[in-house]
């Protein structure tokens, strides 16, 4: 928890590159004593306080103790190249459930079917990488057989909430000219509505099979799993004619790891350990708008 690093970027070049590294510290608030300690630990030559909950330490170095200190202080941190700007990014790829939105839609649907406990347990195992995602989805959707399709609208209207900072982050991405792709192992009923509501550019997700107004317990073939998410990212990347360096990917579970590996900047948001361990950065204590602080404004 509170972990956030970028092991790949500093290692791509020699000492001259390392001199241009900033250490971004974020939290609900960053106390002066914590800032002083982290500046000392990192050997930073300058401290910039950008707000009550975000600071940049200029000329910082990756040294032992920083991750542990931030974990104790409930702070997110990340080493970022000074020259990395949001204006240079071209595509944001973001997961839906427990990332863009704060709920797992299938768990909420299951609650209305009276099988939340069973479905939630399978969801947790799948997100933690303990069982195959495609198989987990078939098992969970199978438990929904016979449910009235009206339950989907109830979940959207009554329970769906954006994660903190989601709308602010997307607005900033739009102003910077970054295209947006919503990828989900969840369901098109939700992704299509969110795509319209948030003015997103692309989306991909699973389609629930419905007959006579009731869920059949199946998904339409062409199941969106980890590889399908990564494949959609590559498809949009090629369509836009951009490179890996211009892609940001944000996810929280094992089925997001393949797409995160295709991005120049991979961010784990309130993520399972398996996803967090493979990300460049982790946001555990701040909202999605914390992703914006990992980039220079100009």
PDB file of C-alpha atoms in Angstrom:
ATOM      1  CA  UNK A   1       0.000   0.000   0.000  1.00  0.00           C
ATOM      2  CA  UNK A   2       1.121   3.523  -0.716  1.00  0.00           C
ATOM      3  CA  UNK A   3       3.618   2.119  -3.171  1.00  0.00           C
ATOM      4  CA  UNK A   4       4.406   3.878  -6.362  1.00  0.00           C
ATOM      5  CA  UNK A   5       7.512   3.578  -8.448  1.00  0.00           C
ATOM      6  CA  UNK A   6       8.807   3.830 -11.955  1.00  0.00           C
ATOM      7  CA  UNK A   7      11.592   1.310 -12.213  1.00  0.00           C
ATOM      8  CA  UNK A   8      11.620   1.278 -16.003  1.00  0.00           C
ATOM      9  CA  UNK A   9      12.083   4.939 -16.894  1.00  0.00           C
ATOM     10  CA  UNK A  10      15.180   5.773 -14.808  1.00  0.00           C
ATOM     11  CA  UNK A  11      16.931   2.595 -15.944  1.00  0.00           C
ATOM     12  CA  UNK A  12      16.619   3.375 -19.643  1.00  0.00           C
ATOM     13  CA  UNK A  13      19.419   5.901 -19.551  1.00  0.00           C
ATOM     14  CA  UNK A  14      22.581   6.766 -17.699  1.00  0.00           C
ATOM     15  CA  UNK A  15      23.431   9.256 -14.944  1.00  0.00           C
ATOM     16  CA  UNK A  16      22.519  12.328 -17.001  1.00  0.00           C
ATOM     17  CA  UNK A  17      18.923  11.081 -17.236  1.00  0.00           C
ATOM     18  CA  UNK A  18      18.769  10.268 -13.543  1.00  0.00           C
ATOM     19  CA  UNK A  19      19.572  13.898 -12.675  1.00  0.00           C
ATOM     20  CA  UNK A  20      16.235  14.996 -14.170  1.00  0.00           C
ATOM     21  CA  UNK A  21      14.071  12.837 -11.900  1.00  0.00           C
ATOM     22  CA  UNK A  22      11.338  14.296  -9.707  1.00  0.00           C
ATOM     23  CA  UNK A  23       9.790  12.517  -6.736  1.00  0.00           C
ATOM     24  CA  UNK A  24       6.031  13.163  -6.616  1.00  0.00           C
ATOM     25  CA  UNK A  25       4.458  12.766  -3.176  1.00  0.00           C
ATOM     26  CA  UNK A  26       0.665  12.634  -2.840  1.00  0.00           C
ATOM     27  CA  UNK A  27      -1.889  12.046  -0.116  1.00  0.00           C
ATOM     28  CA  UNK A  28      -4.986  13.522   1.491  1.00  0.00           C
ATOM     29  CA  UNK A  29      -2.471  15.965   2.980  1.00  0.00           C
ATOM     30  CA  UNK A  30       1.327  16.023   3.029  1.00  0.00           C
ATOM     31  CA  UNK A  31       2.665  17.126   6.412  1.00  0.00           C
ATOM     32  CA  UNK A  32       5.753  19.327   6.521  1.00  0.00           C
ATOM     33  CA  UNK A  33       7.607  16.810   8.701  1.00  0.00           C
ATOM     34  CA  UNK A  34       6.951  14.062   6.156  1.00  0.00           C
ATOM     35  CA  UNK A  35       8.095  16.294   3.333  1.00  0.00           C
ATOM     36  CA  UNK A  36      11.302  17.154   5.166  1.00  0.00           C
ATOM     37  CA  UNK A  37      12.050  13.508   5.886  1.00  0.00           C
ATOM     38  CA  UNK A  38      11.415  12.440   2.300  1.00  0.00           C
ATOM     39  CA  UNK A  39      13.529  15.270   0.920  1.00  0.00           C
ATOM     40  CA  UNK A  40      16.361  14.106   3.140  1.00  0.00           C
ATOM     41  CA  UNK A  41      15.876  10.426   2.261  1.00  0.00           C
ATOM     42  CA  UNK A  42      15.817  11.124  -1.475  1.00  0.00           C
ATOM     43  CA  UNK A  43      18.581  13.729  -1.523  1.00  0.00           C
ATOM     44  CA  UNK A  44      16.289  16.175  -3.324  1.00  0.00           C
ATOM     45  CA  UNK A  45      17.783  19.577  -4.060  1.00  0.00           C
ATOM     46  CA  UNK A  46      14.454  21.484  -4.169  1.00  0.00           C
ATOM     47  CA  UNK A  47      10.936  21.025  -2.817  1.00  0.00           C
ATOM     48  CA  UNK A  48       7.871  22.357  -4.622  1.00  0.00           C
ATOM     49  CA  UNK A  49       4.532  22.232  -2.796  1.00  0.00           C
ATOM     50  CA  UNK A  50       1.850  22.203  -5.492  1.00  0.00           C
ATOM     51  CA  UNK A  51      -1.058  21.946  -3.060  1.00  0.00           C
ATOM     52  CA  UNK A  52      -2.010  20.570   0.381  1.00  0.00           C
ATOM     53  CA  UNK A  53      -1.860  17.016  -0.924  1.00  0.00           C
ATOM     54  CA  UNK A  54       0.835  17.046  -3.606  1.00  0.00           C
ATOM     55  CA  UNK A  55       4.521  17.956  -3.733  1.00  0.00           C
ATOM     56  CA  UNK A  56       7.409  17.566  -6.163  1.00  0.00           C
ATOM     57  CA  UNK A  57      10.919  16.908  -4.945  1.00  0.00           C
ATOM     58  CA  UNK A  58      13.376  18.028  -7.611  1.00  0.00           C
ATOM     59  CA  UNK A  59      16.574  16.090  -8.242  1.00  0.00           C
ATOM     60  CA  UNK A  60      15.485  13.149  -6.091  1.00  0.00           C
ATOM     61  CA  UNK A  61      17.189   9.770  -6.144  1.00  0.00           C
ATOM     62  CA  UNK A  62      15.722   6.321  -5.630  1.00  0.00           C
ATOM     63  CA  UNK A  63      17.062   5.323  -2.237  1.00  0.00           C
ATOM     64  CA  UNK A  64      16.194   2.716   0.397  1.00  0.00           C
ATOM     65  CA  UNK A  65      13.519   3.673   2.900  1.00  0.00           C
ATOM     66  CA  UNK A  66      11.345   5.878   0.717  1.00  0.00           C
ATOM     67  CA  UNK A  67       8.725   3.219  -0.027  1.00  0.00           C
ATOM     68  CA  UNK A  68       8.555   2.156   3.598  1.00  0.00           C
ATOM     69  CA  UNK A  69       8.238   5.728   4.857  1.00  0.00           C
ATOM     70  CA  UNK A  70       5.424   6.506   2.426  1.00  0.00           C
ATOM     71  CA  UNK A  71       3.574   3.329   3.381  1.00  0.00           C
ATOM     72  CA  UNK A  72       3.664   4.328   7.053  1.00  0.00           C
ATOM     73  CA  UNK A  73       2.594   7.892   6.246  1.00  0.00           C
ATOM     74  CA  UNK A  74      -0.213   6.747   3.911  1.00  0.00           C
ATOM     75  CA  UNK A  75       1.302   8.586   0.973  1.00  0.00           C
ATOM     76  CA  UNK A  76       1.611   7.668  -2.702  1.00  0.00           C
ATOM     77  CA  UNK A  77       4.925   8.345  -4.370  1.00  0.00           C
ATOM     78  CA  UNK A  78       6.438   8.091  -7.804  1.00  0.00           C
ATOM     79  CA  UNK A  79       9.733   8.890  -9.484  1.00  0.00           C
ATOM     80  CA  UNK A  80       8.945  10.709 -12.724  1.00  0.00           C
ATOM     81  CA  UNK A  81      11.126  12.103 -15.511  1.00  0.00           C
ATOM     82  CA  UNK A  82      11.051  15.906 -15.415  1.00  0.00           C
ATOM     83  CA  UNK A  83      10.413  16.108 -19.153  1.00  0.00           C
ATOM     84  CA  UNK A  84       7.342  13.845 -19.160  1.00  0.00           C
ATOM     85  CA  UNK A  85       4.382  16.055 -20.037  1.00  0.00           C
ATOM     86  CA  UNK A  86       0.687  15.285 -20.332  1.00  0.00           C
ATOM     87  CA  UNK A  87       0.705  17.085 -23.686  1.00  0.00           C
ATOM     88  CA  UNK A  88       2.981  14.338 -25.031  1.00  0.00           C
ATOM     89  CA  UNK A  89       0.498  11.576 -24.176  1.00  0.00           C
ATOM     90  CA  UNK A  90      -1.926  10.432 -26.870  1.00  0.00           C
ATOM     91  CA  UNK A  91      -4.115   7.659 -25.400  1.00  0.00           C
ATOM     92  CA  UNK A  92      -5.568   6.820 -21.985  1.00  0.00           C
ATOM     93  CA  UNK A  93      -6.742   3.227 -21.558  1.00  0.00           C
ATOM     94  CA  UNK A  94      -8.726   2.665 -18.374  1.00  0.00           C
ATOM     95  CA  UNK A  95     -10.524  -0.264 -16.762  1.00  0.00           C
ATOM     96  CA  UNK A  96     -14.115   0.239 -15.625  1.00  0.00           C
ATOM     97  CA  UNK A  97     -15.039  -1.766 -12.500  1.00  0.00           C
ATOM     98  CA  UNK A  98     -13.244  -0.660  -9.319  1.00  0.00           C
ATOM     99  CA  UNK A  99     -11.173   1.762 -11.410  1.00  0.00           C
ATOM    100  CA  UNK A 100     -13.178   4.342 -13.346  1.00  0.00           C
ATOM    101  CA  UNK A 101     -16.161   3.486 -11.144  1.00  0.00           C
ATOM    102  CA  UNK A 102     -16.081   2.490  -7.503  1.00  0.00           C
ATOM    103  CA  UNK A 103     -18.171  -0.689  -7.782  1.00  0.00           C
ATOM    104  CA  UNK A 104     -17.927  -4.099  -9.417  1.00  0.00           C
ATOM    105  CA  UNK A 105     -21.092  -4.088 -11.511  1.00  0.00           C
ATOM    106  CA  UNK A 106     -21.429  -7.864 -11.566  1.00  0.00           C
ATOM    107  CA  UNK A 107     -21.331  -8.013  -7.769  1.00  0.00           C
ATOM    108  CA  UNK A 108     -24.126  -5.434  -7.559  1.00  0.00           C
ATOM    109  CA  UNK A 109     -26.192  -7.327 -10.145  1.00  0.00           C
ATOM    110  CA  UNK A 110     -25.601 -10.506  -8.149  1.00  0.00           C
ATOM    111  CA  UNK A 111     -26.834  -8.739  -5.027  1.00  0.00           C
ATOM    112  CA  UNK A 112     -30.172  -8.225  -6.742  1.00  0.00           C
ATOM    113  CA  UNK A 113     -30.223 -11.910  -7.676  1.00  0.00           C
ATOM    114  CA  UNK A 114     -29.471 -12.976  -4.105  1.00  0.00           C
ATOM    115  CA  UNK A 115     -26.075 -14.502  -4.970  1.00  0.00           C
ATOM    116  CA  UNK A 116     -23.704 -11.672  -4.055  1.00  0.00           C
ATOM    117  CA  UNK A 117     -21.571 -13.729  -1.663  1.00  0.00           C
ATOM    118  CA  UNK A 118     -20.882 -16.440  -4.220  1.00  0.00           C
ATOM    119  CA  UNK A 119     -20.204 -14.021  -7.079  1.00  0.00           C
ATOM    120  CA  UNK A 120     -18.055 -11.643  -5.006  1.00  0.00           C
ATOM    121  CA  UNK A 121     -15.803 -14.506  -3.930  1.00  0.00           C
ATOM    122  CA  UNK A 122     -15.210 -15.509  -7.563  1.00  0.00           C
ATOM    123  CA  UNK A 123     -14.622 -11.854  -8.545  1.00  0.00           C
ATOM    124  CA  UNK A 124     -11.987 -11.433  -5.830  1.00  0.00           C
ATOM    125  CA  UNK A 125     -10.194 -14.618  -6.877  1.00  0.00           C
ATOM    126  CA  UNK A 126     -10.192 -13.555 -10.539  1.00  0.00           C
ATOM    127  CA  UNK A 127      -8.906 -10.026  -9.823  1.00  0.00           C
ATOM    128  CA  UNK A 128      -6.178 -11.473  -7.638  1.00  0.00           C
ATOM    129  CA  UNK A 129      -5.052 -13.758 -10.447  1.00  0.00           C
ATOM    130  CA  UNK A 130      -6.023 -16.931  -8.603  1.00  0.00           C
ATOM    131  CA  UNK A 131      -8.339 -18.277 -11.297  1.00  0.00           C
ATOM    132  CA  UNK A 132      -8.679 -17.784 -15.052  1.00  0.00           C
ATOM    133  CA  UNK A 133     -10.707 -14.665 -15.802  1.00  0.00           C
ATOM    134  CA  UNK A 134     -12.744 -16.124 -18.666  1.00  0.00           C
ATOM    135  CA  UNK A 135     -13.756 -19.117 -16.581  1.00  0.00           C
ATOM    136  CA  UNK A 136     -14.579 -16.882 -13.621  1.00  0.00           C
ATOM    137  CA  UNK A 137     -16.843 -14.744 -15.783  1.00  0.00           C
ATOM    138  CA  UNK A 138     -18.726 -17.775 -17.086  1.00  0.00           C
ATOM    139  CA  UNK A 139     -19.219 -19.013 -13.529  1.00  0.00           C
ATOM    140  CA  UNK A 140     -20.455 -15.650 -12.266  1.00  0.00           C
ATOM    141  CA  UNK A 141     -22.779 -14.930 -15.176  1.00  0.00           C
ATOM    142  CA  UNK A 142     -24.162 -18.451 -14.872  1.00  0.00           C
ATOM    143  CA  UNK A 143     -25.307 -17.622 -11.353  1.00  0.00           C
ATOM    144  CA  UNK A 144     -27.369 -14.728 -12.766  1.00  0.00           C
ATOM    145  CA  UNK A 145     -29.547 -16.933 -14.966  1.00  0.00           C
ATOM    146  CA  UNK A 146     -33.193 -15.896 -14.886  1.00  0.00           C
ATOM    147  CA  UNK A 147     -32.643 -12.410 -13.451  1.00  0.00           C
ATOM    148  CA  UNK A 148     -34.870  -9.697 -14.911  1.00  0.00           C
ATOM    149  CA  UNK A 149     -32.836  -7.382 -17.174  1.00  0.00           C
ATOM    150  CA  UNK A 150     -34.271  -4.408 -15.291  1.00  0.00           C
ATOM    151  CA  UNK A 151     -31.698  -5.154 -12.588  1.00  0.00           C
ATOM    152  CA  UNK A 152     -29.002  -3.740 -14.886  1.00  0.00           C
ATOM    153  CA  UNK A 153     -30.705  -0.351 -15.049  1.00  0.00           C
ATOM    154  CA  UNK A 154     -31.191  -0.361 -11.295  1.00  0.00           C
ATOM    155  CA  UNK A 155     -27.479  -0.934 -10.732  1.00  0.00           C
ATOM    156  CA  UNK A 156     -26.596   1.889 -13.140  1.00  0.00           C
ATOM    157  CA  UNK A 157     -29.129   4.330 -11.689  1.00  0.00           C
ATOM    158  CA  UNK A 158     -28.899   3.473  -7.988  1.00  0.00           C
ATOM    159  CA  UNK A 159     -25.410   2.143  -7.283  1.00  0.00           C
ATOM    160  CA  UNK A 160     -22.903   3.198  -9.924  1.00  0.00           C
ATOM    161  CA  UNK A 161     -20.553   5.926  -8.666  1.00  0.00           C
ATOM    162  CA  UNK A 162     -17.373   7.331 -10.168  1.00  0.00           C
ATOM    163  CA  UNK A 163     -14.120   6.800  -8.340  1.00  0.00           C
ATOM    164  CA  UNK A 164     -12.788   9.953  -6.652  1.00  0.00           C
ATOM    165  CA  UNK A 165     -11.177  12.288  -9.157  1.00  0.00           C
ATOM    166  CA  UNK A 166     -12.369  10.338 -12.207  1.00  0.00           C
ATOM    167  CA  UNK A 167     -14.240  13.159 -13.905  1.00  0.00           C
ATOM    168  CA  UNK A 168     -11.505  15.725 -13.173  1.00  0.00           C
ATOM    169  CA  UNK A 169      -8.890  13.404 -14.631  1.00  0.00           C
ATOM    170  CA  UNK A 170     -10.896  12.755 -17.796  1.00  0.00           C
ATOM    171  CA  UNK A 171     -11.574  16.468 -18.269  1.00  0.00           C
ATOM    172  CA  UNK A 172      -7.849  17.214 -18.061  1.00  0.00           C
ATOM    173  CA  UNK A 173      -7.068  14.410 -20.507  1.00  0.00           C
ATOM    174  CA  UNK A 174      -9.607  15.821 -22.941  1.00  0.00           C
ATOM    175  CA  UNK A 175      -8.118  19.326 -22.679  1.00  0.00           C
ATOM    176  CA  UNK A 176      -4.679  17.854 -23.398  1.00  0.00           C
ATOM    177  CA  UNK A 177      -5.986  16.110 -26.517  1.00  0.00           C
ATOM    178  CA  UNK A 178      -5.583  12.604 -25.089  1.00  0.00           C
ATOM    179  CA  UNK A 179      -7.931  10.022 -26.629  1.00  0.00           C
ATOM    180  CA  UNK A 180      -9.771   7.696 -24.223  1.00  0.00           C
ATOM    181  CA  UNK A 181     -10.434   3.961 -24.378  1.00  0.00           C
ATOM    182  CA  UNK A 182     -12.619   2.259 -21.760  1.00  0.00           C
ATOM    183  CA  UNK A 183     -11.828  -1.463 -21.508  1.00  0.00           C
ATOM    184  CA  UNK A 184     -13.809  -3.823 -19.315  1.00  0.00           C
ATOM    185  CA  UNK A 185     -14.297  -7.476 -18.552  1.00  0.00           C
ATOM    186  CA  UNK A 186     -17.702  -6.264 -17.411  1.00  0.00           C
ATOM    187  CA  UNK A 187     -20.715  -5.514 -19.531  1.00  0.00           C
ATOM    188  CA  UNK A 188     -21.607  -3.287 -22.472  1.00  0.00           C
ATOM    189  CA  UNK A 189     -24.817  -2.163 -20.751  1.00  0.00           C
ATOM    190  CA  UNK A 190     -22.573  -0.038 -18.521  1.00  0.00           C
ATOM    191  CA  UNK A 191     -19.622   0.792 -20.777  1.00  0.00           C
ATOM    192  CA  UNK A 192     -21.796   2.141 -23.575  1.00  0.00           C
ATOM    193  CA  UNK A 193     -23.687   4.416 -21.202  1.00  0.00           C
ATOM    194  CA  UNK A 194     -20.469   5.653 -19.643  1.00  0.00           C
ATOM    195  CA  UNK A 195     -18.903   6.196 -23.054  1.00  0.00           C
ATOM    196  CA  UNK A 196     -21.740   8.534 -23.996  1.00  0.00           C
ATOM    197  CA  UNK A 197     -21.997  10.197 -20.594  1.00  0.00           C
ATOM    198  CA  UNK A 198     -18.256  10.912 -20.355  1.00  0.00           C
ATOM    199  CA  UNK A 199     -17.632  11.550 -24.058  1.00  0.00           C
ATOM    200  CA  UNK A 200     -15.087   8.735 -24.322  1.00  0.00           C
ATOM    201  CA  UNK A 201     -13.640   7.831 -27.710  1.00  0.00           C
ATOM    202  CA  UNK A 202     -13.595   4.011 -27.602  1.00  0.00           C
ATOM    203  CA  UNK A 203     -14.880   1.155 -25.473  1.00  0.00           C
ATOM    204  CA  UNK A 204     -14.869  -2.638 -25.403  1.00  0.00           C
ATOM    205  CA  UNK A 205     -16.626  -5.032 -23.025  1.00  0.00           C
ATOM    206  CA  UNK A 206     -18.700  -8.194 -22.793  1.00  0.00           C
ATOM    207  CA  UNK A 207     -22.306  -8.470 -23.960  1.00  0.00           C
ATOM    208  CA  UNK A 208     -24.802 -10.262 -21.737  1.00  0.00           C
ATOM    209  CA  UNK A 209     -27.155 -12.668 -23.472  1.00  0.00           C
ATOM    210  CA  UNK A 210     -30.776 -11.737 -22.760  1.00  0.00           C
ATOM    211  CA  UNK A 211     -33.922 -13.562 -23.888  1.00  0.00           C
ATOM    212  CA  UNK A 212     -37.492 -12.503 -23.178  1.00  0.00           C
ATOM    213  CA  UNK A 213     -36.282  -9.835 -20.781  1.00  0.00           C
ATOM    214  CA  UNK A 214     -34.207 -12.168 -18.619  1.00  0.00           C
ATOM    215  CA  UNK A 215     -30.508 -13.002 -18.390  1.00  0.00           C
ATOM    216  CA  UNK A 216     -29.761 -16.433 -19.830  1.00  0.00           C
ATOM    217  CA  UNK A 217     -26.652 -16.930 -17.694  1.00  0.00           C
ATOM    218  CA  UNK A 218     -24.370 -16.606 -20.731  1.00  0.00           C
ATOM    219  CA  UNK A 219     -22.296 -13.923 -22.435  1.00  0.00           C
ATOM    220  CA  UNK A 220     -22.198 -13.457 -26.193  1.00  0.00           C
ATOM    221  CA  UNK A 221     -19.016 -15.011 -27.595  1.00  0.00           C
ATOM    222  CA  UNK A 222     -16.010 -12.816 -28.157  1.00  0.00           C
ATOM    223  CA  UNK A 223     -15.312 -12.673 -24.439  1.00  0.00           C
ATOM    224  CA  UNK A 224     -13.223  -9.724 -23.231  1.00  0.00           C
ATOM    225  CA  UNK A 225     -10.423 -11.078 -21.065  1.00  0.00           C
ATOM    226  CA  UNK A 226      -6.899  -9.825 -20.339  1.00  0.00           C
ATOM    227  CA  UNK A 227      -5.600 -10.483 -23.858  1.00  0.00           C
ATOM    228  CA  UNK A 228      -8.683  -8.919 -25.461  1.00  0.00           C
ATOM    229  CA  UNK A 229      -8.069  -5.734 -23.473  1.00  0.00           C
ATOM    230  CA  UNK A 230      -4.450  -5.627 -24.645  1.00  0.00           C
ATOM    231  CA  UNK A 231      -5.518  -6.391 -28.204  1.00  0.00           C
ATOM    232  CA  UNK A 232      -7.973  -3.475 -28.210  1.00  0.00           C
ATOM    233  CA  UNK A 233      -5.241  -1.186 -26.927  1.00  0.00           C
ATOM    234  CA  UNK A 234      -2.948  -2.254 -29.766  1.00  0.00           C
ATOM    235  CA  UNK A 235      -5.743  -1.793 -32.305  1.00  0.00           C
ATOM    236  CA  UNK A 236      -6.454   1.785 -31.205  1.00  0.00           C
ATOM    237  CA  UNK A 237      -2.724   2.508 -30.935  1.00  0.00           C
ATOM    238  CA  UNK A 238      -2.210   1.427 -34.526  1.00  0.00           C
ATOM    239  CA  UNK A 239      -5.299   3.308 -35.711  1.00  0.00           C
ATOM    240  CA  UNK A 240      -3.973   6.500 -34.129  1.00  0.00           C
ATOM    241  CA  UNK A 241      -0.437   5.861 -35.334  1.00  0.00           C
ATOM    242  CA  UNK A 242       1.128   6.350 -31.912  1.00  0.00           C
ATOM    243  CA  UNK A 243       3.847   4.585 -29.953  1.00  0.00           C
ATOM    244  CA  UNK A 244       3.886   2.831 -26.599  1.00  0.00           C
ATOM    245  CA  UNK A 245       5.492   5.882 -25.003  1.00  0.00           C
ATOM    246  CA  UNK A 246       2.334   7.936 -25.591  1.00  0.00           C
ATOM    247  CA  UNK A 247      -0.029   5.522 -23.821  1.00  0.00           C
ATOM    248  CA  UNK A 248      -1.280   5.639 -20.222  1.00  0.00           C
ATOM    249  CA  UNK A 249      -3.032   2.542 -18.850  1.00  0.00           C
ATOM    250  CA  UNK A 250      -4.890   2.402 -15.528  1.00  0.00           C
ATOM    251  CA  UNK A 251      -6.243  -0.792 -13.970  1.00  0.00           C
ATOM    252  CA  UNK A 252      -6.677  -2.664 -10.724  1.00  0.00           C
ATOM    253  CA  UNK A 253      -6.656  -6.413 -11.337  1.00  0.00           C
ATOM    254  CA  UNK A 254      -4.856  -9.358 -12.871  1.00  0.00           C
ATOM    255  CA  UNK A 255      -6.851  -9.040 -16.091  1.00  0.00           C
ATOM    256  CA  UNK A 256      -5.422  -5.519 -16.583  1.00  0.00           C
ATOM    257  CA  UNK A 257      -1.770  -6.571 -16.514  1.00  0.00           C
ATOM    258  CA  UNK A 258      -1.482  -7.410 -20.215  1.00  0.00           C
ATOM    259  CA  UNK A 259      -2.796  -4.002 -21.301  1.00  0.00           C
ATOM    260  CA  UNK A 260      -0.659  -2.228 -18.698  1.00  0.00           C
ATOM    261  CA  UNK A 261       2.403  -3.944 -20.169  1.00  0.00           C
ATOM    262  CA  UNK A 262       1.596  -2.292 -23.522  1.00  0.00           C
ATOM    263  CA  UNK A 263       1.634   1.236 -22.058  1.00  0.00           C
ATOM    264  CA  UNK A 264       4.442   3.701 -21.574  1.00  0.00           C
ATOM    265  CA  UNK A 265       2.938   4.680 -18.207  1.00  0.00           C
ATOM    266  CA  UNK A 266       1.127   1.943 -16.258  1.00  0.00           C
ATOM    267  CA  UNK A 267      -0.825   2.981 -13.155  1.00  0.00           C
ATOM    268  CA  UNK A 268      -2.380   0.646 -10.597  1.00  0.00           C
ATOM    269  CA  UNK A 269      -5.386   2.266  -8.907  1.00  0.00           C
ATOM    270  CA  UNK A 270      -6.452   0.873  -5.500  1.00  0.00           C
ATOM    271  CA  UNK A 271      -5.176  -2.335  -7.025  1.00  0.00           C
ATOM    272  CA  UNK A 272      -4.701  -5.970  -6.101  1.00  0.00           C
ATOM    273  CA  UNK A 273      -1.110  -6.823  -5.212  1.00  0.00           C
ATOM    274  CA  UNK A 274      -0.524  -8.761  -8.432  1.00  0.00           C
ATOM    275  CA  UNK A 275      -1.386  -5.719 -10.574  1.00  0.00           C
ATOM    276  CA  UNK A 276       0.382  -3.225  -8.337  1.00  0.00           C
ATOM    277  CA  UNK A 277       3.627  -5.191  -8.517  1.00  0.00           C
ATOM    278  CA  UNK A 278       3.701  -4.858 -12.324  1.00  0.00           C
ATOM    279  CA  UNK A 279       2.768  -1.168 -12.551  1.00  0.00           C
ATOM    280  CA  UNK A 280       5.060   1.831 -12.888  1.00  0.00           C
ATOM    281  CA  UNK A 281       2.979   3.727 -10.358  1.00  0.00           C
ATOM    282  CA  UNK A 282       0.353   2.926  -7.742  1.00  0.00           C
ATOM    283  CA  UNK A 283      -2.347   5.232  -6.436  1.00  0.00           C
ATOM    284  CA  UNK A 284      -3.634   3.871  -3.152  1.00  0.00           C
ATOM    285  CA  UNK A 285      -4.386   7.011  -1.148  1.00  0.00           C
ATOM    286  CA  UNK A 286      -5.405   9.642  -3.705  1.00  0.00           C
ATOM    287  CA  UNK A 287      -8.072   9.707  -6.399  1.00  0.00           C
ATOM    288  CA  UNK A 288      -7.699   9.132 -10.119  1.00  0.00           C
ATOM    289  CA  UNK A 289      -6.853  12.791 -10.600  1.00  0.00           C
ATOM    290  CA  UNK A 290      -3.598  11.926  -8.848  1.00  0.00           C
ATOM    291  CA  UNK A 291      -2.493  10.476 -12.175  1.00  0.00           C
ATOM    292  CA  UNK A 292      -2.267  14.031 -13.522  1.00  0.00           C
ATOM    293  CA  UNK A 293       0.429  14.916 -10.998  1.00  0.00           C
ATOM    294  CA  UNK A 294       2.738  12.305 -12.529  1.00  0.00           C
ATOM    295  CA  UNK A 295       3.160  14.627 -15.515  1.00  0.00           C
ATOM    296  CA  UNK A 296       4.621  18.105 -15.847  1.00  0.00           C
ATOM    297  CA  UNK A 297       2.137  20.777 -16.902  1.00  0.00           C
ATOM    298  CA  UNK A 298       4.362  22.244 -19.593  1.00  0.00           C
TER     299      UNK A 298
END
